[in-house]
């Protein structure tokens, strides 16, 4: 090679790399950036169909945005943030909802089509609801929570009309039709991919969206990213502003924060509390914190075995928890306290609500002595390592505090994959956990967490016929709109739960969302995931 | 040569069988219950049982093992529950990402460590020797995820010269048409300069992280092995014959010192594949390391078994390659074999 040629080619290399170097400069890319919402989060979906076997929570987010339901919820405003309105429904695929005594009838929107252009018919609706109650696992179970269990309940009246028959009066039936599970699937398309072994076509919908929703998945690389594009013929509501959503999986929380602060990512919602409190203070991003609806982090005790079978011991523990320290040092104030209600406060017809216990070591010691444990005892305190960011400091503070009344705890860290198995065995003596219900009704929470039929969330194995009768009475009263009876029973079971204290509510966690200043339109939903349809990037 | 390759491959068969049995048993011995994990947060006992039957986990271990081996014989590694894809597809998609990163890290590390080691050996006790010692000690004592986070913090967050740690490419570029799966090679073949530059930029920080971690063994081994060779008779003879110091060191000494260095390289490459797990987490790199960790967290058996099996096959191939390299470097090895 001659010297001159070398210089020429070297010059060309420099010039070409100069053109490509600043990645954001090319106009086409700047345009793409403007129309795209870039979301970063810790983990991504494993299945984009909520009816699938073992679909994880990120998968619900895809389902929510890519499929429609018959009905959804209107918005109201809570603390300045749009918040789903539990009691007001809006039509999504349905044009009209007519609630009768023992059934509800839906007329479908005439112009609604699936992503492939085929119209949404009553047969699709029936097939989809049949699928939800038949596939087993979580979807079937969630349908059951609203007394939707049999395929005979879903009746095609004509091509455009569907009736859902009630098995019994249950006020959770209609709200349960607005959760993520009863999504309407393109039955014609999915049936083509169904096999004898897989009659519901779960293998196909696992990786392909077959809905009528506002977005559809255009590419999905598991563990890396999901790319979704707007479906311009969406009939479920006003056309969303964001054309493209790119959801990148960034496992390191530090990097998610760096991406937000450098302005490369638009939204992240699972950063540690410490990061959120610091981001909130430096004002560069908009931060929205909303309490989990119907959700509580609590300290649970196994009431079937000594020493926690003794209510006095449980009260002593409730007086020995360093509530305020947990709020300040673990949560950085980003949670709603569920303790220390002033002495005269009346019990409300609401859940969650704070109990009256506060940190009072002297009283706790006295209760321990009365219970026959003046010198305390030894036990283990377990937590889920999957949420170690909150759980570990919380347990260490509790351990220190309990030591002051003679309870020596060994901390038992359980990996996320095993946590549910261990909890299910119901042998852990003392542990912390979170429960949050999609349907925001006090009795729904209590059926799960306190009722003697011993669901897996009654982690304490708590049994109280008196409490059970009040929960059942509240459910019956709600079904026939007997407000007075309902309120008496709700107050009754809340009071009894606080008096018996099988589990000690600590705080109501917040959903924290951080986004760039030019991104708006965040809405809080019962499922706590993002609804892309309302976002605006300006 | 061909006979040697064949012989070595046959020797690997029993170890692969062992790996299959051990990984199968180990994954089953994990404390997690995949059925409970995948049945979701609000599942009842019945729902968990339904999932268990669907996953085939209700059958006795020996039946599960038989099914697994039968599938394996057909090249089916099973399906990952966390990503929902066949494990073989996942590994095929992700292995090039890890391999590209690891190889680049190893090359960078070699380019720094080998000259540094030679320099340290030719002038023991000098400033270069101390520098070599300090750099390699510091590199090996810093955990990789820590080095990675520091690099991201300084070069991306503070200085803004590195691209966002978001995997292999800029978010708004699409991957080059797949030929090898190595973005650098594929984009060069496709003649797409923009993608080539972008993927190179994305590679710089994670490759540096791996390189810093692996400097120590390579530099120390080069130094030790060079010291031994430089003290030997033939080097003294070469020097006495008046050959230039460069010829003595590079042509005579280094070639003889290379055997232990190549052995170390093989070992370093395999533990870099392991260290990758953490680096991939930090840089959101879609490689097989992060894949295996995700599977482990969910007690997802199939990808774990697939990962260990792939690794085992890679080790076997790597060792074979090193054996062949020995022969190229040192004819005596070839003759003895």
CSV table of C-alpha atoms in Angstrom, one decimal, chain B:
chain,number,residue,atom,x,y,z
B,1,UNK,CA,-3.5,-35.5,14.5
B,2,UNK,CA,-7.0,-36.8,13.5
B,3,UNK,CA,-6.5,-39.9,15.6
B,4,UNK,CA,-5.7,-37.7,18.6
B,5,UNK,CA,-8.8,-35.6,18.1
B,6,UNK,CA,-10.9,-38.7,17.9
B,7,UNK,CA,-9.3,-40.3,20.9
B,8,UNK,CA,-9.7,-37.1,23.0
B,9,UNK,CA,-13.4,-36.8,21.9
B,10,UNK,CA,-14.1,-40.4,23.0
B,11,UNK,CA,-12.5,-39.8,26.4
B,12,UNK,CA,-15.0,-36.9,26.8
B,13,UNK,CA,-18.0,-39.2,26.4
B,14,UNK,CA,-18.1,-40.6,30.0
B,15,UNK,CA,-17.6,-37.2,31.5
B,16,UNK,CA,-20.6,-35.9,29.5
B,17,UNK,CA,-22.7,-38.7,30.7
B,18,UNK,CA,-21.6,-37.9,34.2
B,19,UNK,CA,-22.5,-34.3,33.7
B,20,UNK,CA,-26.0,-35.2,32.5
B,21,UNK,CA,-26.7,-37.4,35.5
B,22,UNK,CA,-25.3,-35.0,38.1
B,23,UNK,CA,-27.1,-31.9,36.7
B,24,UNK,CA,-30.3,-33.8,36.6
B,25,UNK,CA,-30.0,-34.9,40.2
B,26,UNK,CA,-28.7,-31.5,41.4
B,27,UNK,CA,-31.5,-29.5,39.8
B,28,UNK,CA,-34.0,-31.9,41.4
B,29,UNK,CA,-32.3,-31.4,44.7
B,30,UNK,CA,-32.8,-27.7,44.6
B,31,UNK,CA,-35.0,-26.5,47.4
B,32,UNK,CA,-37.5,-24.6,45.2
B,33,UNK,CA,-40.8,-26.0,43.9
B,34,UNK,CA,-41.3,-25.0,40.3
B,35,UNK,CA,-45.0,-25.9,40.4
B,36,UNK,CA,-45.6,-23.5,43.4
B,37,UNK,CA,-43.5,-20.8,41.7
B,38,UNK,CA,-45.3,-21.0,38.4
B,39,UNK,CA,-48.8,-21.5,39.8
B,40,UNK,CA,-48.6,-17.8,40.7
B,41,UNK,CA,-49.0,-15.8,43.9
B,42,UNK,CA,-52.7,-16.6,44.6
B,43,UNK,CA,-52.7,-20.3,43.7
B,44,UNK,CA,-54.5,-23.0,45.8
B,45,UNK,CA,-53.0,-26.4,46.5
B,46,UNK,CA,-55.2,-27.8,43.7
B,47,UNK,CA,-53.9,-25.2,41.2
B,48,UNK,CA,-50.3,-26.1,42.2
B,49,UNK,CA,-51.0,-29.7,41.6
B,50,UNK,CA,-52.5,-29.0,38.2
B,51,UNK,CA,-49.3,-27.1,37.2
B,52,UNK,CA,-47.2,-30.0,38.6
B,53,UNK,CA,-49.1,-32.5,36.4
B,54,UNK,CA,-48.7,-30.2,33.4
B,55,UNK,CA,-45.0,-29.9,34.0
B,56,UNK,CA,-44.7,-33.7,34.4
B,57,UNK,CA,-43.2,-33.3,37.8
B,58,UNK,CA,-45.7,-35.6,39.5
B,59,UNK,CA,-43.9,-38.7,37.9
B,60,UNK,CA,-41.2,-40.6,39.7
B,61,UNK,CA,-37.6,-39.3,39.3
B,62,UNK,CA,-36.5,-42.2,37.2
B,63,UNK,CA,-39.3,-41.7,34.7
B,64,UNK,CA,-38.5,-38.0,34.5
B,65,UNK,CA,-34.9,-38.9,33.9
B,66,UNK,CA,-35.8,-41.4,31.2
B,67,UNK,CA,-38.0,-38.8,29.4
B,68,UNK,CA,-35.2,-36.2,29.7
B,69,UNK,CA,-32.6,-38.5,28.2
B,70,UNK,CA,-35.0,-39.6,25.4
B,71,UNK,CA,-35.6,-35.9,24.6
B,72,UNK,CA,-31.9,-35.2,24.7
B,73,UNK,CA,-31.2,-37.9,22.2
B,74,UNK,CA,-33.5,-36.1,19.8
B,75,UNK,CA,-31.7,-32.9,20.4
B,76,UNK,CA,-34.5,-31.5,22.5
B,77,UNK,CA,-33.3,-29.8,25.7
B,78,UNK,CA,-36.8,-29.1,26.9
B,79,UNK,CA,-38.6,-25.8,27.3
B,80,UNK,CA,-37.7,-22.9,29.6
B,81,UNK,CA,-40.5,-21.9,31.9
B,82,UNK,CA,-39.0,-18.4,32.5
B,83,UNK,CA,-38.7,-17.4,28.9
B,84,UNK,CA,-41.3,-19.8,27.5
B,85,UNK,CA,-38.9,-20.8,24.6
B,86,UNK,CA,-37.2,-24.1,23.8
B,87,UNK,CA,-33.9,-24.2,25.7
B,88,UNK,CA,-31.9,-25.1,22.5
B,89,UNK,CA,-33.2,-22.0,20.8
B,90,UNK,CA,-32.5,-19.8,23.8
B,91,UNK,CA,-29.0,-21.1,24.1
B,92,UNK,CA,-28.3,-20.8,20.4
B,93,UNK,CA,-29.5,-17.1,20.5
B,94,UNK,CA,-27.6,-16.3,23.6
B,95,UNK,CA,-24.4,-18.1,23.4
B,96,UNK,CA,-22.9,-15.9,20.7
B,97,UNK,CA,-23.6,-12.8,22.9
B,98,UNK,CA,-21.6,-14.4,25.8
B,99,UNK,CA,-18.9,-15.8,23.5
B,100,UNK,CA,-18.4,-12.4,21.7
B,101,UNK,CA,-18.0,-10.7,25.0
B,102,UNK,CA,-15.8,-13.3,26.6
B,103,UNK,CA,-13.5,-13.6,23.6
B,104,UNK,CA,-13.1,-9.8,23.3
B,105,UNK,CA,-12.4,-9.6,27.1
B,106,UNK,CA,-9.8,-12.3,26.8
B,107,UNK,CA,-8.1,-10.7,23.8
B,108,UNK,CA,-8.0,-7.3,25.5
B,109,UNK,CA,-6.7,-9.0,28.6
B,110,UNK,CA,-4.0,-10.9,26.6
B,111,UNK,CA,-2.9,-7.8,24.8
B,112,UNK,CA,-2.2,-6.1,28.1
B,113,UNK,CA,-1.1,-9.0,30.3
B,114,UNK,CA,1.3,-10.8,28.0
B,115,UNK,CA,3.6,-7.8,27.2
B,116,UNK,CA,3.3,-6.7,30.8
B,117,UNK,CA,4.4,-10.2,32.0
B,118,UNK,CA,7.3,-10.4,29.6
B,119,UNK,CA,8.4,-6.9,30.6
B,120,UNK,CA,8.2,-7.8,34.2
B,121,UNK,CA,10.2,-11.0,33.7
B,122,UNK,CA,13.0,-9.4,31.7
B,123,UNK,CA,13.5,-6.7,34.4
B,124,UNK,CA,12.6,-8.4,37.7
B,125,UNK,CA,12.4,-5.9,40.6
B,126,UNK,CA,12.0,-3.0,38.2
B,127,UNK,CA,9.2,-0.5,38.1
B,128,UNK,CA,7.5,-2.5,35.4
B,129,UNK,CA,7.6,-5.6,37.6
B,130,UNK,CA,6.0,-3.8,40.5
B,131,UNK,CA,3.4,-2.3,38.2
B,132,UNK,CA,2.6,-5.7,36.9
B,133,UNK,CA,2.1,-7.0,40.5
B,134,UNK,CA,0.0,-4.1,41.6
B,135,UNK,CA,-2.3,-4.1,38.5
B,136,UNK,CA,-2.9,-7.8,38.6
B,137,UNK,CA,-3.5,-7.9,42.4
B,138,UNK,CA,-5.9,-5.1,42.2
B,139,UNK,CA,-7.7,-6.6,39.2
B,140,UNK,CA,-8.2,-10.0,40.7
B,141,UNK,CA,-9.3,-8.6,44.1
B,142,UNK,CA,-12.1,-6.4,42.7
B,143,UNK,CA,-15.3,-8.4,42.2
B,144,UNK,CA,-16.4,-8.2,38.6
B,145,UNK,CA,-19.9,-6.7,39.3
B,146,UNK,CA,-18.2,-4.0,41.3
B,147,UNK,CA,-15.7,-3.1,38.6
B,148,UNK,CA,-18.6,-3.1,36.1
B,149,UNK,CA,-20.7,-0.8,38.2
B,150,UNK,CA,-17.7,1.6,38.7
B,151,UNK,CA,-17.0,1.7,35.0
B,152,UNK,CA,-20.7,2.4,34.2
B,153,UNK,CA,-20.7,5.1,36.9
B,154,UNK,CA,-17.6,6.9,35.7
B,155,UNK,CA,-17.8,6.4,31.9
B,156,UNK,CA,-21.6,6.5,31.4
B,157,UNK,CA,-23.1,8.4,34.3
B,158,UNK,CA,-20.4,11.0,35.1
B,159,UNK,CA,-18.5,11.5,31.9
B,160,UNK,CA,-21.2,10.4,29.4
B,161,UNK,CA,-18.7,9.0,26.9
B,162,UNK,CA,-19.9,5.4,27.1
B,163,UNK,CA,-23.3,4.4,25.7
B,164,UNK,CA,-26.1,3.4,28.0
B,165,UNK,CA,-25.6,-0.1,29.5
B,166,UNK,CA,-28.5,-1.6,27.7
B,167,UNK,CA,-27.2,-4.7,26.1
B,168,UNK,CA,-25.6,-5.4,22.8
B,169,UNK,CA,-26.9,-2.5,20.6
B,170,UNK,CA,-28.3,1.0,20.8
B,171,UNK,CA,-32.1,0.7,21.5
B,172,UNK,CA,-33.1,2.2,18.2
B,173,UNK,CA,-30.9,0.0,16.0
B,174,UNK,CA,-31.8,-3.5,14.9
B,175,UNK,CA,-29.5,-6.4,14.9
B,176,UNK,CA,-27.6,-7.3,11.7
B,177,UNK,CA,-28.8,-10.4,9.8
B,178,UNK,CA,-27.7,-13.4,11.7
B,179,UNK,CA,-24.8,-15.4,10.3
B,180,UNK,CA,-22.4,-16.1,13.2
B,181,UNK,CA,-24.4,-14.4,15.9
B,182,UNK,CA,-21.4,-12.2,16.7
B,183,UNK,CA,-22.7,-8.7,16.0
B,184,UNK,CA,-19.2,-7.4,15.1
B,185,UNK,CA,-18.7,-10.0,12.5
B,186,UNK,CA,-22.3,-10.0,11.2
B,187,UNK,CA,-22.4,-6.2,10.8
B,188,UNK,CA,-19.0,-6.2,9.1
B,189,UNK,CA,-20.3,-8.9,6.6
B,190,UNK,CA,-23.5,-6.9,6.0
B,191,UNK,CA,-21.4,-3.8,5.6
B,192,UNK,CA,-23.4,-1.9,8.2
B,193,UNK,CA,-21.0,0.6,9.7
B,194,UNK,CA,-23.5,2.1,12.1
B,195,UNK,CA,-24.3,-1.2,13.8
B,196,UNK,CA,-20.7,-2.2,13.9
B,197,UNK,CA,-19.7,1.0,15.7
B,198,UNK,CA,-22.7,0.7,18.0
B,199,UNK,CA,-22.0,-2.9,19.0
B,200,UNK,CA,-18.3,-2.2,19.5
B,201,UNK,CA,-19.2,0.7,21.8
B,202,UNK,CA,-21.5,-1.4,23.8
B,203,UNK,CA,-18.8,-4.1,24.1
B,204,UNK,CA,-16.1,-1.7,25.4
B,205,UNK,CA,-17.1,-1.5,29.1
B,206,UNK,CA,-18.1,-5.1,29.7
B,207,UNK,CA,-15.0,-6.4,27.9
B,208,UNK,CA,-12.8,-4.1,30.0
B,209,UNK,CA,-14.5,-5.4,33.1
B,210,UNK,CA,-13.7,-9.0,32.2
B,211,UNK,CA,-10.2,-8.0,31.1
B,212,UNK,CA,-9.4,-6.3,34.4
B,213,UNK,CA,-10.5,-9.4,36.2
B,214,UNK,CA,-8.5,-11.8,34.1
B,215,UNK,CA,-5.2,-9.8,33.9
B,216,UNK,CA,-3.7,-11.3,37.0
B,217,UNK,CA,-3.5,-15.0,36.1
B,218,UNK,CA,-2.2,-14.3,32.6
B,219,UNK,CA,0.3,-11.7,33.6
B,220,UNK,CA,1.6,-13.7,36.6
B,221,UNK,CA,1.9,-16.9,34.5
B,222,UNK,CA,3.7,-15.2,31.7
B,223,UNK,CA,6.1,-13.7,34.1
B,224,UNK,CA,6.8,-16.9,36.0
B,225,UNK,CA,7.2,-19.0,32.9
B,226,UNK,CA,9.4,-16.4,31.2
B,227,UNK,CA,11.6,-16.2,34.2
B,228,UNK,CA,12.2,-19.9,34.2
B,229,UNK,CA,12.9,-20.0,30.5
B,230,UNK,CA,15.2,-16.9,30.6
B,231,UNK,CA,17.3,-18.6,33.2
B,232,UNK,CA,17.8,-21.8,31.1
B,233,UNK,CA,20.9,-22.8,29.2
B,234,UNK,CA,19.7,-22.3,25.6
B,235,UNK,CA,18.8,-18.7,26.3
B,236,UNK,CA,22.3,-18.1,27.7
B,237,UNK,CA,23.8,-19.8,24.6
B,238,UNK,CA,21.6,-17.6,22.4
B,239,UNK,CA,22.7,-14.5,24.2
B,240,UNK,CA,26.4,-15.6,24.1
B,241,UNK,CA,26.1,-16.1,20.4
B,242,UNK,CA,25.3,-12.4,20.1
B,243,UNK,CA,21.7,-12.5,19.1
B,244,UNK,CA,19.7,-9.3,19.7
B,245,UNK,CA,17.8,-9.2,23.0
B,246,UNK,CA,14.5,-8.9,21.0
B,247,UNK,CA,15.2,-12.1,19.0
B,248,UNK,CA,16.2,-13.9,22.2
B,249,UNK,CA,13.1,-12.9,24.1
B,250,UNK,CA,10.5,-13.2,21.4
B,251,UNK,CA,11.7,-16.0,19.1
B,252,UNK,CA,13.5,-18.3,21.6
B,253,UNK,CA,12.3,-17.6,25.1
B,254,UNK,CA,8.6,-16.7,24.5
B,255,UNK,CA,7.8,-19.6,22.3
B,256,UNK,CA,9.1,-22.0,25.0
B,257,UNK,CA,7.3,-20.1,27.7
B,258,UNK,CA,4.0,-20.2,25.9
B,259,UNK,CA,2.8,-23.7,26.9
B,260,UNK,CA,1.9,-22.8,30.5
B,261,UNK,CA,0.5,-19.5,29.2
B,262,UNK,CA,-1.8,-21.3,26.8
B,263,UNK,CA,-2.9,-23.6,29.5
B,264,UNK,CA,-3.7,-20.6,31.7
B,265,UNK,CA,-5.6,-19.0,28.8
B,266,UNK,CA,-7.8,-22.0,28.6
B,267,UNK,CA,-8.5,-21.9,32.3
B,268,UNK,CA,-9.1,-18.1,32.2
B,269,UNK,CA,-11.5,-18.5,29.4
B,270,UNK,CA,-13.5,-21.0,31.3
B,271,UNK,CA,-13.7,-18.9,34.4
B,272,UNK,CA,-14.5,-15.8,32.4
B,273,UNK,CA,-17.5,-17.7,31.1
B,274,UNK,CA,-18.4,-18.1,34.8
B,275,UNK,CA,-17.7,-14.4,35.7
B,276,UNK,CA,-19.8,-13.5,32.8
B,277,UNK,CA,-22.9,-14.3,34.9
B,278,UNK,CA,-22.4,-11.1,36.9
B,279,UNK,CA,-21.1,-8.9,34.2
B,280,UNK,CA,-24.1,-9.8,32.1
B,281,UNK,CA,-26.4,-8.8,34.9
B,282,UNK,CA,-24.7,-5.4,35.3
B,283,UNK,CA,-24.7,-4.6,31.5
B,284,UNK,CA,-28.1,-6.1,30.8
B,285,UNK,CA,-26.3,-8.4,28.4
B,286,UNK,CA,-28.5,-11.1,26.8
B,287,UNK,CA,-26.0,-13.9,27.3
B,288,UNK,CA,-26.3,-17.4,28.7
B,289,UNK,CA,-24.9,-16.4,32.1
B,290,UNK,CA,-27.8,-14.2,33.0
B,291,UNK,CA,-30.1,-16.8,31.4
B,292,UNK,CA,-28.8,-19.4,33.9
B,293,UNK,CA,-29.2,-17.2,36.9
B,294,UNK,CA,-32.8,-16.3,36.0
B,295,UNK,CA,-33.5,-20.0,35.6
B,296,UNK,CA,-31.9,-20.8,38.9
B,297,UNK,CA,-34.0,-18.2,40.7
B,298,UNK,CA,-37.1,-19.7,39.3
B,299,UNK,CA,-35.9,-23.4,39.9
B,300,UNK,CA,-36.5,-23.8,36.2
B,301,UNK,CA,-34.9,-27.2,35.5
B,302,UNK,CA,-34.6,-27.4,31.7
B,303,UNK,CA,-32.5,-24.3,31.1
B,304,UNK,CA,-30.2,-25.1,34.0
B,305,UNK,CA,-29.5,-28.6,32.6
B,306,UNK,CA,-29.1,-27.1,29.2
B,307,UNK,CA,-26.7,-24.5,30.4
B,308,UNK,CA,-24.5,-26.9,32.4
B,309,UNK,CA,-24.5,-29.3,29.4
B,310,UNK,CA,-23.5,-26.6,27.0
B,311,UNK,CA,-20.7,-25.5,29.3
B,312,UNK,CA,-19.5,-29.0,29.7
B,313,UNK,CA,-19.4,-29.5,25.9
B,314,UNK,CA,-17.5,-26.2,25.6
B,315,UNK,CA,-14.9,-27.2,28.2
B,316,UNK,CA,-14.4,-30.4,26.3
B,317,UNK,CA,-13.9,-28.5,23.0
B,318,UNK,CA,-11.7,-26.0,24.7
B,319,UNK,CA,-9.4,-28.6,26.2
B,320,UNK,CA,-9.2,-30.3,22.8
B,321,UNK,CA,-8.3,-27.0,21.2
B,322,UNK,CA,-5.6,-26.4,23.8
B,323,UNK,CA,-4.2,-29.9,23.3
B,324,UNK,CA,-4.0,-29.2,19.5
B,325,UNK,CA,-2.3,-25.8,20.2
B,326,UNK,CA,0.3,-27.5,22.3
B,327,UNK,CA,1.3,-29.6,19.3
B,328,UNK,CA,1.6,-26.5,17.2
B,329,UNK,CA,3.7,-24.6,19.7
B,330,UNK,CA,5.9,-27.5,20.8
B,331,UNK,CA,6.6,-30.3,18.3
B,332,UNK,CA,7.8,-32.6,21.2
B,333,UNK,CA,4.2,-32.8,22.5
B,334,UNK,CA,3.1,-34.0,19.1
B,335,UNK,CA,5.7,-36.7,18.8
B,336,UNK,CA,5.0,-38.0,22.3
B,337,UNK,CA,1.3,-38.2,21.6
